[in-house]
CSV table of C-alpha atoms in Angstrom, one decimal:
chain,number,residue,atom,x,y,z
A,868,MET,CA,14.5,-16.0,-12.5
A,869,ASN,CA,16.3,-17.4,-9.4
A,870,PRO,CA,14.2,-19.2,-6.8
A,871,ALA,CA,13.4,-17.4,-3.5
A,872,PRO,CA,16.0,-17.9,-0.8
A,873,ALA,CA,15.2,-20.0,2.3
A,874,LEU,CA,13.7,-18.4,5.4
A,875,GLU,CA,15.7,-20.5,7.8
A,876,GLY,CA,19.3,-20.4,9.0
A,877,ASP,CA,21.6,-17.7,10.2
A,878,PRO,CA,19.7,-14.4,10.5
A,879,ARG,CA,22.4,-12.4,8.7
A,880,THR,CA,22.6,-14.9,5.8
A,881,VAL,CA,18.8,-15.0,5.5
A,882,TYR,CA,18.4,-11.3,5.5
A,883,SER,CA,21.2,-10.7,3.1
A,884,GLU,CA,20.0,-13.3,0.6
A,885,TRP,CA,16.5,-12.0,0.7
A,886,ALA,CA,17.6,-8.3,0.4
A,887,ASP,CA,19.6,-9.2,-2.8
A,888,TYR,CA,16.8,-11.4,-4.2
A,889,LEU,CA,14.2,-8.7,-3.7
A,890,GLU,CA,16.4,-6.0,-5.2
A,891,ASP,CA,16.7,-8.0,-8.4
A,892,THR,CA,13.0,-8.6,-8.4
A,893,SER,CA,12.3,-4.9,-7.9
A,894,ALA,CA,14.6,-4.1,-10.8
A,895,ARG,CA,12.7,-6.4,-13.1
A,896,GLY,CA,9.4,-5.0,-11.9
A,897,ARG,CA,10.6,-1.4,-12.6
A,898,ARG,CA,11.5,-2.4,-16.1
A,899,ARG,CA,8.1,-4.0,-16.6
A,900,GLU,CA,6.3,-1.0,-15.2
A,901,ARG,CA,8.2,1.4,-17.5
A,902,TRP,CA,7.4,-0.9,-20.5
A,903,LEU,CA,3.6,-0.9,-19.7
A,904,SER,CA,3.7,2.9,-19.1
A,905,HIS,CA,5.1,3.5,-22.5
A,906,LEU,CA,2.6,1.1,-24.1
A,907,ARG,CA,-0.2,2.8,-22.4
A,908,LEU,CA,0.9,6.1,-23.8
A,909,ALA,CA,1.1,4.7,-27.3
A,910,VAL,CA,-2.3,3.2,-27.1
A,911,PHE,CA,-3.7,6.5,-25.7
A,912,VAL,CA,-2.2,8.4,-28.6
A,913,THR,CA,-3.7,5.9,-31.0
A,914,GLY,CA,-7.1,6.2,-29.4
A,915,VAL,CA,-7.0,10.0,-29.6
A,916,GLY,CA,-6.0,9.8,-33.3
A,917,SER,CA,-8.9,7.3,-33.9
A,918,GLY,CA,-11.3,9.6,-32.1
A,919,TRP,CA,-10.2,12.6,-34.2
A,920,LEU,CA,-10.6,10.6,-37.4
A,921,ALA,CA,-14.0,9.2,-36.3
A,922,PHE,CA,-15.6,12.4,-34.8
A,923,GLY,CA,-13.5,15.1,-36.2
A,924,SER,CA,-12.9,14.3,-39.9
A,925,HIS,CA,-15.4,11.4,-40.1
A,926,GLN,CA,-12.9,9.4,-42.1
A,927,ILE,CA,-13.5,6.2,-40.2
A,928,PRO,CA,-16.5,4.7,-38.4
A,929,PRO,CA,-16.9,5.6,-34.7
A,930,SER,CA,-16.7,1.9,-33.7
A,931,TRP,CA,-13.0,2.0,-34.5
A,932,VAL,CA,-12.5,3.9,-31.3
A,933,LEU,CA,-13.6,0.9,-29.2
A,934,PRO,CA,-10.5,-1.4,-29.7
A,935,PRO,CA,-7.9,1.2,-28.5
A,936,ALA,CA,-10.2,2.2,-25.7
A,937,ALA,CA,-10.7,-1.4,-24.6
A,938,LEU,CA,-7.0,-2.1,-24.8
A,939,PHE,CA,-6.2,1.0,-22.8
A,940,LEU,CA,-8.5,-0.1,-20.1
A,941,VAL,CA,-6.9,-3.5,-20.0
A,942,LEU,CA,-3.4,-1.9,-19.8
A,943,VAL,CA,-4.5,0.4,-17.0
A,944,ILE,CA,-5.6,-2.7,-14.9
A,945,LEU,CA,-2.4,-4.6,-15.7
A,946,HIS,CA,-0.3,-1.5,-15.0
A,947,ASP,CA,-2.0,-1.0,-11.6
A,948,ARG,CA,-1.3,-4.6,-10.7
A,949,VAL,CA,2.4,-4.3,-11.6
A,950,ILE,CA,2.7,-1.1,-9.6
A,951,ARG,CA,1.1,-2.8,-6.5
A,952,LYS,CA,3.3,-5.8,-6.8
A,953,LEU,CA,6.4,-3.6,-7.2
A,954,ARG,CA,5.5,-1.6,-4.2
A,955,THR,CA,5.0,-4.7,-2.1
A,956,THR,CA,8.4,-6.1,-3.3
A,957,GLU,CA,10.2,-2.8,-2.5
A,958,ARG,CA,8.6,-2.6,1.0
A,959,THR,CA,9.6,-6.3,1.6
A,960,ALA,CA,13.1,-5.5,0.6
A,961,GLU,CA,13.1,-2.5,2.9
A,962,TYR,CA,12.1,-4.8,5.8
A,963,PHE,CA,15.1,-7.0,5.3
A,964,VAL,CA,17.4,-4.0,4.8
A,965,ARG,CA,16.2,-2.6,8.1
A,966,GLY,CA,16.8,-6.0,9.7
A,967,LEU,CA,20.4,-6.0,8.5
A,968,ALA,CA,20.8,-2.4,9.8
A,969,ARG,CA,19.8,-3.6,13.3
A,970,LEU,CA,22.2,-6.5,13.1
A,971,ASP,CA,25.0,-4.1,12.0
A,972,GLU,CA,24.1,-1.6,14.7
A,973,LYS,CA,23.3,1.0,12.0
A,974,TRP,CA,19.6,1.5,12.9
A,975,ALA,CA,19.9,4.7,14.9
A,976,GLY,CA,18.2,7.6,13.3
A,977,THR,CA,16.3,5.5,10.7
A,978,GLY,CA,13.1,4.8,12.6
A,979,ARG,CA,10.5,6.5,14.8
A,980,ALA,CA,12.0,8.3,17.8
A,981,GLY,CA,8.7,8.5,19.7
A,982,LEU,CA,9.6,11.8,21.3
A,983,GLU,CA,5.9,12.8,21.4
A,984,ARG,CA,5.5,9.9,23.9
A,985,LEU,CA,8.1,11.2,26.3
A,986,GLU,CA,6.8,12.4,29.6
A,987,ALA,CA,9.0,15.2,31.1
A,988,THR,CA,8.3,14.1,34.7
A,989,HIS,CA,8.8,10.3,34.1
A,990,PRO,CA,11.2,8.9,36.7
A,991,TYR,CA,13.6,7.0,34.3
A,992,ALA,CA,12.6,7.7,30.6
A,993,ASN,CA,15.2,10.4,30.1
A,994,ASP,CA,18.0,8.7,32.0
A,995,LEU,CA,17.6,5.4,30.1
A,996,ASP,CA,17.1,6.9,26.7
A,997,ILE,CA,13.7,5.3,26.3
A,998,PHE,CA,12.7,7.8,23.5
A,999,GLY,CA,14.7,9.8,21.0
A,1000,GLU,CA,17.2,9.0,18.2
A,1001,GLY,CA,19.1,5.8,19.0
A,1002,SER,CA,16.6,5.0,21.8
A,1003,LEU,CA,15.2,1.7,22.9
A,1004,PHE,CA,11.8,2.8,21.4
A,1005,GLU,CA,13.4,3.4,18.0
A,1006,LEU,CA,15.1,0.0,18.1
A,1007,LEU,CA,11.9,-1.9,19.0
A,1008,CYS,CA,9.3,0.1,17.2
A,1009,THR,CA,8.3,-1.8,14.0
A,1010,VAL,CA,4.6,-1.3,14.6
A,1011,ARG,CA,2.1,-0.2,11.9
A,1012,THR,CA,-0.5,1.8,13.8
A,1013,SER,CA,-0.8,4.4,16.4
A,1014,ALA,CA,-2.4,1.9,18.7
A,1015,GLY,CA,0.8,-0.2,18.4
A,1016,GLU,CA,2.9,2.8,19.2
A,1017,GLU,CA,0.8,3.6,22.3
A,1018,THR,CA,1.0,0.0,23.5
A,1019,LEU,CA,4.8,-0.2,23.1
A,1020,ALA,CA,5.3,3.1,24.8
A,1021,ARG,CA,3.1,2.0,27.7
A,1022,TRP,CA,5.1,-1.2,28.1
A,1023,LEU,CA,8.3,0.8,28.3
A,1024,LEU,CA,7.0,3.4,30.7
A,1025,GLU,CA,4.9,1.3,33.1
A,1026,PRO,CA,5.8,-1.8,35.1
A,1027,SER,CA,4.2,-5.0,34.1
A,1028,PRO,CA,3.3,-8.1,36.1
A,1029,ALA,CA,5.9,-10.9,36.0
A,1030,ALA,CA,3.5,-13.3,34.3
A,1031,ALA,CA,2.9,-10.8,31.5
A,1032,VAL,CA,6.7,-10.4,31.0
A,1033,VAL,CA,7.2,-14.1,30.8
A,1034,GLN,CA,4.4,-14.4,28.2
A,1035,ARG,CA,6.1,-11.8,26.1
A,1036,GLN,CA,9.4,-13.5,26.3
A,1037,GLU,CA,7.8,-16.8,25.2
A,1038,ALA,CA,6.2,-15.0,22.3
A,1039,VAL,CA,9.6,-13.6,21.3
A,1040,ARG,CA,11.1,-17.1,21.3
A,1041,GLU,CA,8.2,-18.4,19.3
A,1042,LEU,CA,8.5,-15.6,16.7
A,1043,THR,CA,12.2,-15.8,16.4
A,1044,GLY,CA,12.3,-18.6,13.8
A,1045,ARG,CA,9.1,-17.4,11.9
A,1046,VAL,CA,10.7,-15.0,9.6
A,1047,ASP,CA,7.9,-15.4,7.1
A,1048,LEU,CA,5.2,-14.4,9.6
A,1049,ARG,CA,7.2,-11.4,10.8
A,1050,ARG,CA,7.8,-10.3,7.3
A,1051,ASP,CA,4.0,-10.6,6.4
A,1052,LEU,CA,3.1,-8.6,9.6
A,1053,ALA,CA,5.5,-5.9,8.7
A,1054,LEU,CA,3.8,-5.4,5.4
A,1055,LEU,CA,0.3,-5.0,6.8
A,1056,GLY,CA,-1.4,-1.6,7.2
A,1057,GLU,CA,0.6,0.3,4.5
A,1058,ASN,CA,-2.3,2.8,4.0
A,1059,VAL,CA,-3.1,3.1,7.7
A,1060,GLY,CA,0.2,3.7,9.5
A,1061,VAL,CA,0.3,5.9,12.5
A,1062,ARG,CA,-1.9,8.5,11.0
A,1063,VAL,CA,-5.2,6.9,12.2
A,1064,SER,CA,-6.0,7.6,15.9
A,1065,SER,CA,-7.1,4.5,17.7
A,1066,ARG,CA,-9.6,6.7,19.7
A,1067,ARG,CA,-11.2,8.1,16.6
A,1068,LEU,CA,-11.3,4.7,15.0
A,1069,ALA,CA,-13.2,3.3,18.0
A,1070,GLU,CA,-15.6,6.3,17.8
A,1071,TRP,CA,-16.2,5.7,14.1
A,1072,GLY,CA,-16.8,1.9,14.7
A,1073,SER,CA,-19.4,2.6,17.4
A,1074,ALA,CA,-21.2,5.4,15.5
A,1075,PRO,CA,-24.5,4.7,13.6
A,1076,SER,CA,-24.1,3.4,10.1
A,1077,SER,CA,-24.3,5.9,7.2
A,1078,PHE,CA,-25.8,5.4,3.8
A,1079,THR,CA,-28.1,2.6,4.8
A,1080,GLY,CA,-31.0,1.3,2.7
A,1081,ASN,CA,-31.3,0.2,-0.9
A,1082,GLY,CA,-31.8,3.7,-2.4
A,1083,PHE,CA,-28.1,4.5,-2.5
A,1084,ARG,CA,-27.2,1.2,-4.2
A,1085,LEU,CA,-30.0,1.5,-6.7
A,1086,GLY,CA,-29.1,5.1,-7.5
A,1087,ALA,CA,-25.5,4.1,-8.1
A,1088,GLY,CA,-26.5,1.2,-10.4
A,1089,ALA,CA,-28.9,3.4,-12.3
A,1090,LEU,CA,-26.4,6.2,-12.9
A,1091,THR,CA,-23.8,3.7,-14.0
A,1092,ALA,CA,-26.3,2.1,-16.5
A,1093,PHE,CA,-27.3,5.5,-17.9
A,1094,THR,CA,-23.7,6.6,-18.2
A,1095,LEU,CA,-22.7,3.5,-20.1
A,1096,GLY,CA,-25.8,3.5,-22.2
A,1097,SER,CA,-25.4,7.1,-23.3
A,1098,GLY,CA,-21.7,6.6,-23.9
A,1099,LEU,CA,-22.3,3.6,-26.2
A,1100,GLY,CA,-25.1,5.6,-27.9
A,1101,TRP,CA,-22.7,8.4,-28.5
A,1102,ILE,CA,-20.0,6.2,-30.0
A,1103,LEU,CA,-22.1,3.8,-32.0
A,1104,THR,CA,-24.9,6.0,-33.2
A,1105,GLU,CA,-25.7,9.6,-34.2
A,1106,MET,CA,-26.6,10.4,-30.6
A,1107,SER,CA,-25.4,13.6,-29.1
A,1108,ALA,CA,-22.6,13.6,-26.5
A,1109,ILE,CA,-24.5,15.8,-24.1
A,1110,PRO,CA,-26.4,13.0,-22.3
A,1111,PHE,CA,-23.1,11.1,-21.8
A,1112,LEU,CA,-21.4,14.2,-20.4
A,1113,PHE,CA,-24.4,15.0,-18.2
A,1114,PHE,CA,-24.6,11.5,-16.6
A,1115,THR,CA,-20.8,11.4,-16.2
A,1116,LEU,CA,-20.8,14.6,-14.2
A,1117,LEU,CA,-23.9,13.5,-12.2
A,1118,GLN,CA,-22.2,10.2,-11.4
A,1119,SER,CA,-19.0,11.9,-10.3
A,1120,ALA,CA,-21.0,14.2,-8.1
A,1121,PHE,CA,-22.9,11.3,-6.6
């Protein structure tokens, strides 16, 4: 495995090297993910076969079901970690690919146009192509949340004090050489995006807390204990499967 490229130097060189490096890393991650997926399937089939032999034909002890079940659980956890890492790698690669597209003037039509922010009566937004495909908003908008979109749109539509403009320019100069920080910021908020309204988020944050008290936590712990206990009793003894199914359904409903 080749070492990660440097994050300093000519922007085109940095972005190109990182895009190639991450594409190779993603290819290895996809192969690892497929291998784990096939292994999970094989272990699952083995577990089903063991379960049939143990509880269907009674040719083997019920305890033989535990090893494939435990191995399957371990593989599920490992598979999930590989998928998460692969997704992060692919999103990081996309960040550098989009950076190259901006350098090559091929970014138009690939981002958010922000037409919903356009005000029909605004004195200059239409004339200066502030919003729309190939607009200034699409070029600049790398935000992760609706609050970020609103802030950027407001900066483009409303005049700002000279001191605020100077501070923003200083921030741009400071961030120019910090490729690692800009990359990490671009990866934040994957599951939030622009779908969450900042207004509704503020209302939720100021609302009274729900599910307070120890009753809910104690109930969850008790249901988990009963479910695990009835499951082990079903597997290791002559105990009926009905209690295990009952507590599983009850816990799911809870």
